[in-house]
Amino acid sequence: MSETAIVNDSDLVQGRTGAWEIVLGLEVHAQIISNSKLFSGAATAFGAEPNTQVSLVDAAFPGMLPVINGYCIEQAVRTGLGLNAQINLRSVFDRKNYFYADLPAGYQISQYLQPIVGKGTIILDLPEGRSREVAITRLHLEQDAGKSLHDQHPKKTYVDLNRSGVALMEIVSEPDMRSSEEAAAYLKKLRSILRYLGTCDGNMDEGSFRCDVNVSVRKPGGELGTRCEIKNVNSIRFVQQAIEHEARRQIELVEDGGKVRQETRLFDAGKGITRPMRSKEHAHDYRYFPDPDLLPLELDAGWVEDIKATLPELPDVKKARFIKAYGLSAYDAGVLVGERETAAFYESVATGRDAKLAANWVISELFGVLNKQNKEIGESPVSAASLGELVDLLADNTLSGRLAKDVFQAMVETGKGAKAIVEEKGLRQVTDTGAIEAAIDKVMAEQVDKVAEYRSGKDKLLGFFVGQVMKSTGGKANPAMLNELLKKKLAG
Ligand code: ADP
Ligand code: MG
């Protein structure tokens, strides 16, 4: 019998793989937000006409010399600080040599033995408010290569060098993750931190945040197994699928008496499987050596401190503050701080109001609408001020929860403020005892039989009466008052 205890896919997602443990380490290539490239003044804008953003350095003309872009260095340091990482005041640029048509120099300038950023940590926010720490091994700077375009001509490949020389940060994790869920949480958190810092836009569609996934399996607590590296997976969903497929493949292979070969694989998103690209035995020997055109990079400790002083409040600190100041659950706080803009929106709704109520409205109602309309918080059809107004109308009892949902829907559709809609549609809830009592009397007079049944012990009928009275007030009776008055009257 097979030892595999993978019962279903959700076990795999959460790393419940019975006799086997999945081990994952991620390498992320994050494009630095910078107007110009790492070693040249050429522009970096996405989507420009091919080969219009290429300097002589990027095209590797003989004799051209790289000149380091100070802003990119600052961005890498800022990122390292945001990852609670060691900043190395001395780092070295190396040449990583290989031949490829989109690499005119025949080498990529990268950092190898002495990267600019060393060990750091990142805290994963997992479902049910759980969290877990993953260690960052290093962050190094390197240039991007150009792009080979295979789909422009039936027989030819074209080369676009616009991307050649663009600054990348390669961020490498320790093999600390144990499930596809954790890998997804890692990528989300890393992207969130980079966006807070303004050092990478995290846009996976445009390739400015790319991920290589290293996967191995082992008996829990045993030695690390042989890993396969899945290259350039371009969405978080695909990263999860690739891991789940690859882990299953390795477990089945080993259980059938086979051995995992160390190799580079590709994820085929159409089929949801990984397949071999090249084996590590044929891996390049890159012949790294220090780039003779660049001096070692020496940073001033004071300069690093100055950058540190400018860091924004980052997601973990903000989350802790939201939990403490607003009484939110870890889960809600984690959701609200994911994007800096969302957190700011929430704070302006919550300030001076019932903060939990505000959180519910932002998370359940507003996020629901944004998801449906595929919009960012910056494009929200309801402003923070307007949502705040709605929360006020709930707090002062002008609206019941049910009416508030109708008003919210109208706010989304018309862009009008909460108060304006309440006035226009006469949606103010009825809190006048006399009016509610009159409505109750009318219903009781119409339903003499049901009243008798209720009084003879069928108290389940309460819901029926609530519904009738609610209907007769156009849904506007204050629910708590209605309940109380109704019970009193029915009791006789
Ligand atoms: P390479 O250049 O060969 O890809 P790196 O050091 O750049 O090597 O990256 C190695 C990545 O693989 C790291 O993210 C590391 O955590 C991960 N890794 C190393 N060993 C294993 C393993 N046995 N299983 C899963 N991931 C691993
Ligand atoms: Mg690698």
Coordinates of C-alpha atoms and ligand atoms in Angstrom, one line a residue:
M1 CA 0.0 0.0 0.0
S2 CA 1.1 3.5 -0.8
E3 CA 2.4 5.6 2.1
T4 CA 0.9 8.7 0.6
A5 CA -1.7 10.2 2.9
I6 CA -2.7 13.0 0.6
V7 CA -6.4 12.7 0.9
N8 CA -7.4 15.7 -1.3
D9 CA -6.1 18.9 -2.7
S10 CA -6.8 21.0 0.3
D11 CA -4.5 18.7 2.4
L12 CA -1.8 19.5 -0.2
V13 CA -2.5 23.2 0.0
Q14 CA -2.0 23.3 3.8
G15 CA 1.0 20.9 3.7
R16 CA -0.9 18.0 5.3
T17 CA 0.9 15.4 3.3
G18 CA 1.0 12.5 5.8
A19 CA 4.4 10.7 5.7
W20 CA 5.9 13.5 3.6
E21 CA 6.8 17.1 4.3
I22 CA 7.0 19.7 1.5
V23 CA 10.0 22.0 1.7
L24 CA 10.0 25.3 -0.3
G25 CA 12.5 28.1 -0.9
L26 CA 11.6 31.1 -3.1
E27 CA 13.7 33.3 -5.2
V28 CA 12.0 36.5 -6.3
H29 CA 13.2 39.0 -8.9
A30 CA 11.8 42.3 -8.0
Q31 CA 12.2 45.2 -10.5
I32 CA 13.3 48.4 -8.7
I33 CA 11.1 51.4 -9.2
S34 CA 13.6 53.9 -10.8
N35 CA 13.3 56.1 -13.8
S36 CA 16.7 54.9 -15.2
K37 CA 18.6 51.7 -15.3
L38 CA 21.1 50.2 -12.8
F39 CA 24.2 51.2 -14.8
S40 CA 22.9 53.6 -17.5
G41 CA 20.7 56.7 -17.9
A42 CA 18.2 54.9 -20.3
A43 CA 14.5 55.0 -19.3
T44 CA 12.7 52.0 -17.8
A45 CA 9.0 52.7 -18.6
F46 CA 7.0 49.5 -19.3
G47 CA 5.5 49.0 -22.7
A48 CA 7.6 51.4 -24.8
E49 CA 8.3 50.7 -28.5
P50 CA 11.0 47.9 -28.7
N51 CA 14.6 49.1 -28.6
T52 CA 13.8 52.8 -27.8
Q53 CA 15.1 52.7 -24.3
V54 CA 18.6 51.4 -24.9
S55 CA 21.9 53.2 -24.2
L56 CA 25.2 52.2 -25.6
V57 CA 26.0 50.6 -22.2
D58 CA 22.8 48.5 -22.3
A59 CA 23.6 47.4 -25.9
A60 CA 27.1 46.5 -24.7
F61 CA 29.0 48.6 -27.2
P62 CA 32.8 48.0 -26.9
G63 CA 34.4 50.3 -24.4
M64 CA 31.3 51.5 -22.7
L65 CA 31.5 51.8 -19.0
P66 CA 28.8 51.1 -16.4
V67 CA 28.0 54.0 -14.0
I68 CA 26.2 53.0 -10.9
N69 CA 22.7 54.5 -10.3
G70 CA 22.7 55.8 -6.7
Y71 CA 19.0 55.8 -6.5
C72 CA 18.8 52.1 -7.2
I73 CA 21.3 51.5 -4.4
E74 CA 19.2 53.5 -2.0
Q75 CA 16.1 51.5 -3.0
A76 CA 17.9 48.2 -2.3
V77 CA 19.0 49.5 1.1
R78 CA 15.5 50.7 1.8
T79 CA 14.2 47.2 0.9
G80 CA 16.8 45.5 3.1
L81 CA 15.8 47.7 6.0
G82 CA 12.1 46.9 5.4
L83 CA 13.0 43.2 5.6
N84 CA 14.7 43.7 9.0
A85 CA 17.9 42.6 7.2
Q86 CA 21.6 43.1 7.6
I87 CA 22.9 45.9 5.4
N88 CA 26.4 45.1 4.1
L89 CA 28.3 48.3 4.0
R90 CA 30.7 46.7 1.5
S91 CA 29.4 44.7 -1.4
V92 CA 30.9 43.6 -4.7
F93 CA 29.5 43.4 -8.3
D94 CA 30.4 40.3 -10.2
R95 CA 30.1 39.2 -13.8
K96 CA 27.9 36.2 -14.3
N97 CA 29.0 34.9 -17.7
Y98 CA 26.7 33.2 -20.2
F99 CA 25.8 33.5 -23.8
Y100 CA 22.3 34.4 -24.9
A101 CA 21.0 36.5 -27.8
D102 CA 19.2 38.9 -25.4
L103 CA 22.4 39.4 -23.4
P104 CA 24.7 41.4 -25.7
A105 CA 27.6 41.7 -23.2
G106 CA 27.9 38.0 -22.7
Y107 CA 27.6 38.5 -19.0
Q108 CA 25.2 39.9 -16.5
I109 CA 26.4 42.2 -13.7
S110 CA 25.2 40.7 -10.5
Q111 CA 26.4 40.2 -6.9
Y112 CA 27.5 36.8 -5.8
L113 CA 29.6 36.3 -2.7
Q114 CA 29.2 39.7 -1.2
P115 CA 25.6 40.9 -1.7
I116 CA 24.4 44.3 -0.6
V117 CA 21.8 42.8 1.9
G118 CA 22.3 39.8 4.1
K119 CA 20.0 37.8 6.4
G120 CA 16.5 39.2 7.2
T121 CA 13.1 38.0 8.2
I122 CA 9.5 38.2 7.0
I123 CA 6.3 37.3 8.9
L124 CA 3.6 35.4 7.0
D125 CA 0.0 36.2 7.7
L126 CA -1.9 32.9 7.5
P127 CA -5.6 32.0 7.6
E128 CA -7.4 32.2 11.0
G129 CA -5.0 34.9 12.1
R130 CA -2.0 32.5 12.4
S131 CA 1.4 33.8 11.6
R132 CA 4.9 32.3 10.9
E133 CA 8.4 33.6 10.4
V134 CA 10.5 32.9 7.3
A135 CA 14.2 33.8 7.0
I136 CA 15.5 35.8 4.1
T137 CA 18.9 34.5 3.0
R138 CA 20.0 37.6 1.0
L139 CA 19.1 40.3 -1.4
H140 CA 21.4 41.2 -4.2
L141 CA 21.4 43.7 -7.0
E142 CA 21.6 42.6 -10.7
Q143 CA 20.8 43.8 -14.2
D144 CA 17.9 42.3 -16.1
A145 CA 18.5 40.9 -19.6
G146 CA 16.8 41.9 -22.8
K147 CA 13.8 40.0 -24.1
S148 CA 13.7 37.5 -27.0
L149 CA 10.4 37.8 -28.9
H150 CA 9.5 34.5 -30.5
D151 CA 6.0 35.4 -31.6
Q152 CA 6.6 38.2 -34.0
H153 CA 7.7 36.3 -37.1
P154 CA 7.2 32.7 -38.3
K155 CA 10.9 32.0 -38.7
K156 CA 12.8 34.7 -36.8
T157 CA 13.3 35.7 -33.2
Y158 CA 13.5 39.4 -32.5
V159 CA 15.4 40.9 -29.6
D160 CA 14.1 43.9 -27.6
L161 CA 16.8 45.4 -25.4
N162 CA 14.5 47.9 -23.5
R163 CA 14.7 45.7 -20.4
S164 CA 18.5 45.2 -20.7
G165 CA 20.2 46.7 -17.7
V166 CA 17.0 47.4 -15.7
A167 CA 17.7 47.1 -12.0
L168 CA 16.5 44.0 -10.2
M169 CA 16.7 42.9 -6.6
E170 CA 16.9 39.2 -6.3
I171 CA 15.4 38.2 -2.9
V172 CA 16.2 34.7 -1.8
S173 CA 14.5 32.9 1.1
E174 CA 15.7 30.0 3.2
P175 CA 13.9 26.7 2.6
D176 CA 11.5 27.6 5.4
M177 CA 8.1 27.1 3.9
R178 CA 6.0 23.9 4.1
S179 CA 2.9 24.4 2.0
S180 CA 1.6 26.2 -1.1
E181 CA -0.5 28.3 1.3
E182 CA 2.7 29.5 3.0
A183 CA 4.4 30.2 -0.3
A184 CA 1.4 32.3 -1.4
A185 CA 1.4 34.2 2.0
Y186 CA 5.2 34.8 1.6
L187 CA 4.7 36.3 -1.9
K188 CA 1.8 38.5 -0.8
K189 CA 3.6 39.8 2.3
L190 CA 6.9 40.4 0.4
R191 CA 4.9 42.3 -2.3
S192 CA 3.0 44.3 0.3
I193 CA 6.3 45.4 2.0
L194 CA 7.9 46.4 -1.3
R195 CA 4.9 48.4 -2.2
Y196 CA 4.8 50.1 1.2
L197 CA 8.4 51.0 0.7
G198 CA 7.9 52.2 -2.9
T199 CA 10.8 50.0 -4.1
C200 CA 8.9 47.7 -6.5
D201 CA 5.4 47.9 -7.9
G202 CA 4.9 44.1 -7.5
N203 CA 3.2 43.9 -10.8
M204 CA 3.4 40.2 -11.8
D205 CA 1.5 40.7 -15.1
E206 CA 4.2 43.1 -16.3
G207 CA 7.0 40.9 -15.0
S208 CA 8.2 43.3 -12.4
F209 CA 7.8 40.7 -9.7
R210 CA 8.8 37.2 -10.8
C211 CA 9.2 34.1 -8.8
D212 CA 11.3 30.9 -9.0
V213 CA 10.1 28.2 -6.7
N214 CA 12.3 25.5 -5.2
V215 CA 10.5 22.4 -4.2
S216 CA 11.6 19.2 -2.4
V217 CA 10.0 16.6 -0.2
R218 CA 11.3 14.7 2.8
K219 CA 10.3 12.7 5.8
P220 CA 9.4 15.2 8.5
G221 CA 12.6 16.3 10.4
G222 CA 14.8 14.3 8.0
E223 CA 17.5 15.6 5.7
L224 CA 16.6 18.0 3.0
G225 CA 15.6 16.2 -0.2
T226 CA 16.8 17.0 -3.7
R227 CA 15.1 20.1 -5.0
C228 CA 13.6 21.1 -8.4
E229 CA 13.5 24.7 -9.3
I230 CA 10.4 25.9 -11.2
K231 CA 11.3 29.0 -13.2
N232 CA 9.5 32.3 -13.7
V233 CA 6.0 31.5 -12.4
N234 CA 3.9 34.6 -13.1
S235 CA 1.0 34.6 -10.7
I236 CA 0.5 33.6 -7.1
R237 CA -2.2 31.2 -8.1
F238 CA 0.1 29.5 -10.5
V239 CA 2.9 29.3 -7.9
Q240 CA 0.4 27.4 -5.7
Q241 CA -0.6 25.1 -8.5
A242 CA 3.0 24.5 -9.5
I243 CA 4.0 23.6 -6.0
E244 CA 1.0 21.2 -5.5
H245 CA 1.7 19.5 -8.8
E246 CA 5.4 19.2 -8.2
A247 CA 5.1 17.9 -4.6
R248 CA 2.7 15.3 -5.7
R249 CA 5.0 14.3 -8.6
Q250 CA 8.0 14.0 -6.3
I251 CA 6.2 12.0 -3.6
E252 CA 4.8 9.6 -6.2
L253 CA 8.3 9.2 -7.8
V254 CA 10.0 8.5 -4.5
E255 CA 7.3 6.1 -3.3
D256 CA 7.7 4.2 -6.6
G257 CA 11.3 3.7 -5.7
G258 CA 12.6 6.5 -8.0
K259 CA 14.9 9.4 -7.2
V260 CA 14.3 13.1 -7.7
R261 CA 16.8 14.6 -10.1
Q262 CA 17.9 18.1 -9.4
E263 CA 16.6 20.1 -12.4
T264 CA 15.0 23.2 -13.6
R265 CA 11.4 22.8 -14.6
L266 CA 8.7 25.0 -16.2
F267 CA 5.1 25.4 -15.1
D268 CA 2.6 24.8 -17.9
A269 CA -0.3 26.9 -16.8
G270 CA -2.6 25.5 -19.4
K271 CA -2.2 21.9 -18.2
G272 CA -1.5 22.7 -14.6
I273 CA 1.7 20.6 -14.6
T274 CA 5.5 21.1 -14.4
R275 CA 7.9 19.7 -16.9
P276 CA 11.6 19.5 -17.2
M277 CA 13.6 22.4 -18.8
R278 CA 17.2 21.5 -18.1
S279 CA 18.9 19.3 -15.6
K280 CA 21.3 20.9 -13.0
E281 CA 24.1 18.6 -14.3
H282 CA 24.1 20.7 -17.4
A283 CA 23.8 23.9 -15.4
H284 CA 26.1 26.6 -16.5
D285 CA 29.3 27.3 -14.9
Y286 CA 28.9 31.0 -14.8
R287 CA 32.6 31.8 -14.0
Y288 CA 31.7 34.6 -11.6
F289 CA 34.5 37.2 -11.1
P290 CA 34.4 40.8 -9.8
D291 CA 33.5 43.2 -12.5
P292 CA 36.8 45.1 -13.2
D293 CA 34.8 48.2 -14.4
L294 CA 33.2 48.7 -11.0
L295 CA 34.8 49.3 -7.6
P296 CA 33.4 47.5 -4.6
L297 CA 30.4 49.4 -3.3
E298 CA 31.1 51.1 0.0
L299 CA 28.2 52.6 1.9
D300 CA 28.3 55.1 4.7
A301 CA 26.6 53.9 7.9
G302 CA 25.2 57.4 8.5
W303 CA 23.6 57.3 5.0
V304 CA 22.0 54.0 5.8
E305 CA 20.6 55.5 9.1
D306 CA 19.2 58.4 7.2
I307 CA 17.3 56.0 4.9
K308 CA 16.0 54.1 7.9
A309 CA 14.6 57.3 9.4
T310 CA 12.5 57.8 6.3
L311 CA 10.8 54.3 6.2
P312 CA 7.0 54.4 6.5
E313 CA 5.1 52.5 9.1
L314 CA 5.3 48.9 7.6
P315 CA 2.5 46.3 7.5
D316 CA 3.4 44.4 10.7
V317 CA 3.7 47.5 12.9
K318 CA 0.5 48.9 11.4
K319 CA -1.3 45.6 11.9
A320 CA -0.3 45.5 15.6
R321 CA -1.4 49.1 16.0
F322 CA -4.8 48.4 14.3
I323 CA -5.3 45.4 16.7
K324 CA -4.5 47.5 19.7
A325 CA -6.0 50.9 18.8
Y326 CA -9.2 49.7 17.0
G327 CA -9.8 46.3 18.8
L328 CA -9.7 44.4 15.5
S329 CA -9.0 40.7 15.1
A330 CA -5.6 39.7 13.7
Y331 CA -7.3 38.5 10.6
D332 CA -9.2 41.8 9.9
A333 CA -6.2 43.9 10.8
G334 CA -4.1 41.8 8.4
V335 CA -6.5 42.2 5.6
L336 CA -6.8 46.0 6.1
V337 CA -3.0 46.7 6.1
G338 CA -2.3 44.6 3.0
E339 CA -2.1 47.8 0.9
R340 CA -1.1 51.1 2.3
E341 CA -4.0 52.9 0.5
T342 CA -6.5 50.5 2.0
A343 CA -5.2 51.0 5.5
A344 CA -5.4 54.8 5.0
F345 CA -8.9 54.5 3.7
Y346 CA -10.0 52.4 6.7
E347 CA -8.4 54.7 9.2
S348 CA -10.3 57.7 7.8
V349 CA -13.6 55.8 8.0
A350 CA -12.8 54.5 11.6
T351 CA -11.4 57.6 13.2
G352 CA -13.9 58.9 15.8
R353 CA -16.3 56.1 15.0
D354 CA -17.1 52.5 16.0
A355 CA -13.9 51.0 14.5
K356 CA -15.1 47.4 14.4
L357 CA -18.3 48.4 12.6
A358 CA -16.1 50.5 10.2
A359 CA -13.9 47.4 9.6
N360 CA -16.9 45.2 8.8
W361 CA -18.2 47.7 6.3
V362 CA -14.8 48.1 4.6
I363 CA -14.0 44.4 4.5
S364 CA -17.4 42.8 3.8
E365 CA -19.3 45.4 1.8
L366 CA -16.7 47.7 0.2
F367 CA -14.2 44.9 -0.7
G368 CA -17.0 42.9 -2.1
V369 CA -17.9 45.7 -4.5
L370 CA -14.3 46.4 -5.4
N371 CA -13.7 42.7 -6.2
K372 CA -16.8 42.5 -8.3
Q373 CA -15.9 45.6 -10.2
N374 CA -12.2 44.6 -10.4
K375 CA -11.2 48.0 -8.9
E376 CA -8.4 49.2 -6.7
I377 CA -9.3 51.1 -3.5
G378 CA -8.1 54.3 -5.3
E379 CA -11.0 53.8 -7.8
S380 CA -13.6 53.1 -5.1
P381 CA -17.1 54.3 -6.1
V382 CA -17.7 55.1 -2.4
S383 CA -15.3 57.6 -0.7
A384 CA -14.1 57.2 2.8
A385 CA -16.0 60.3 3.9
S386 CA -19.2 58.9 2.5
L387 CA -18.8 55.4 4.0
G388 CA -18.1 57.2 7.3
E389 CA -21.4 59.1 7.0
L390 CA -23.1 55.7 6.6
V391 CA -21.5 54.4 9.7
D392 CA -22.7 57.5 11.6
L393 CA -26.2 56.9 10.4
L394 CA -26.0 53.4 11.8
A395 CA -24.6 54.6 15.1
D396 CA -27.3 57.2 15.7
N397 CA -30.0 54.7 14.8
T398 CA -31.2 56.6 11.7
L399 CA -30.6 53.3 9.8
S400 CA -30.9 49.7 10.7
G401 CA -28.3 47.2 9.4
R402 CA -30.7 46.1 6.7
L403 CA -31.6 49.6 5.5
A404 CA -27.9 50.5 5.6
K405 CA -27.2 47.8 3.0
D406 CA -29.8 49.3 0.7
V407 CA -28.3 52.7 1.2
F408 CA -24.9 51.4 0.5
Q409 CA -26.0 49.7 -2.7
A410 CA -27.5 53.1 -3.8
M411 CA -24.2 54.8 -2.9
V412 CA -22.3 52.4 -5.1
E413 CA -24.7 52.9 -8.0
T414 CA -25.1 56.7 -7.9
G415 CA -21.9 57.9 -6.2
K416 CA -24.1 60.0 -3.9
G417 CA -23.5 60.4 -0.1
A418 CA -25.3 58.3 2.5
K419 CA -27.4 61.2 3.9
A420 CA -28.5 62.4 0.6
I421 CA -29.8 59.0 -0.3
V422 CA -31.6 58.5 3.0
E423 CA -33.4 61.9 2.5
E424 CA -34.2 61.2 -1.1
K425 CA -35.6 57.8 -0.7
G426 CA -37.1 58.3 2.8
L427 CA -35.1 55.4 4.1
R428 CA -34.9 56.7 7.7
Q429 CA -35.8 53.9 10.0
V430 CA -38.9 54.3 12.2
T431 CA -37.9 54.6 15.8
D432 CA -41.1 56.3 16.9
T433 CA -42.7 53.9 19.4
G434 CA -46.2 55.1 18.6
A435 CA -45.8 54.4 14.9
I436 CA -44.4 51.0 15.5
E437 CA -47.2 50.2 17.9
A438 CA -49.8 51.3 15.5
A439 CA -48.3 49.0 12.8
I440 CA -48.3 46.1 15.3
D441 CA -51.9 46.7 16.3
K442 CA -53.0 46.8 12.6
V443 CA -51.3 43.4 11.9
M444 CA -52.7 41.8 15.1
A445 CA -56.2 43.0 14.2
E446 CA -55.8 41.3 10.7
Q447 CA -54.4 38.1 12.1
V448 CA -56.7 37.2 15.0
D449 CA -56.3 33.5 14.5
K450 CA -52.5 33.6 14.5
V451 CA -52.5 35.7 17.6
A452 CA -54.7 33.1 19.3
E453 CA -52.3 30.3 18.2
Y454 CA -49.3 32.3 19.5
R455 CA -51.0 32.8 22.8
S456 CA -51.8 29.1 23.1
G457 CA -48.0 28.4 23.0
K458 CA -46.9 28.5 19.4
D459 CA -44.2 31.1 20.0
K460 CA -42.4 30.2 16.8
L461 CA -45.0 32.5 15.2
L462 CA -43.0 35.5 16.5
G463 CA -40.9 35.6 13.3
F464 CA -44.1 35.7 11.2
F465 CA -45.4 38.7 13.1
V466 CA -42.0 40.5 12.8
G467 CA -42.1 39.9 9.1
Q468 CA -45.6 41.2 8.7
V469 CA -45.0 44.4 10.7
M470 CA -41.7 45.0 8.9
K471 CA -43.5 44.7 5.6
S472 CA -46.2 47.1 6.6
T473 CA -43.5 49.7 7.6
G474 CA -41.6 49.2 4.3
G475 CA -38.8 47.5 6.1
K476 CA -38.1 50.7 8.1
A477 CA -39.1 49.7 11.7
N478 CA -36.1 49.6 14.0
P479 CA -35.7 45.8 14.5
A480 CA -34.8 45.8 18.2
M481 CA -37.7 48.1 19.1
L482 CA -40.1 46.1 16.9
N483 CA -39.1 42.9 18.6
E484 CA -39.5 44.2 22.1
L485 CA -42.9 46.0 21.5
L486 CA -44.3 43.0 19.6
K487 CA -43.4 40.5 22.4
K488 CA -45.1 42.8 24.9
K489 CA -48.3 43.2 22.8
L490 CA -48.6 39.6 21.9
A491 CA -48.2 38.6 25.5
G492 CA -51.4 40.5 25.9
Ligands
ADP1 P1 20.5 28.6 -7.2 O1 21.3 29.7 -7.8 O2 21.1 27.2 -7.4 O3 19.1 28.6 -7.5 P2 20.2 30.0 -4.8 O4 21.1 29.9 -3.5 O5 20.1 31.2 -5.5 O6 20.7 28.8 -5.7 O7 18.8 29.6 -4.3 C1 18.5 28.4 -3.7 C2 17.0 28.5 -3.3 O8 16.6 27.1 -3.1 C3 16.8 29.2 -2.0 O9 15.6 29.9 -2.0 C4 16.8 28.0 -1.0 O10 16.0 28.3 0.1 C5 16.1 26.9 -1.8 N1 16.5 25.6 -1.4 C6 17.7 25.1 -1.1 N2 17.7 23.8 -0.8 C7 16.4 23.4 -0.9 C8 15.7 22.2 -0.8 N3 16.3 21.1 -0.5 N4 14.3 22.2 -0.9 C9 13.7 23.3 -1.3 N5 14.3 24.5 -1.4 C10 15.6 24.5 -1.3
MG2 MG 18.0 29.9 -8.5

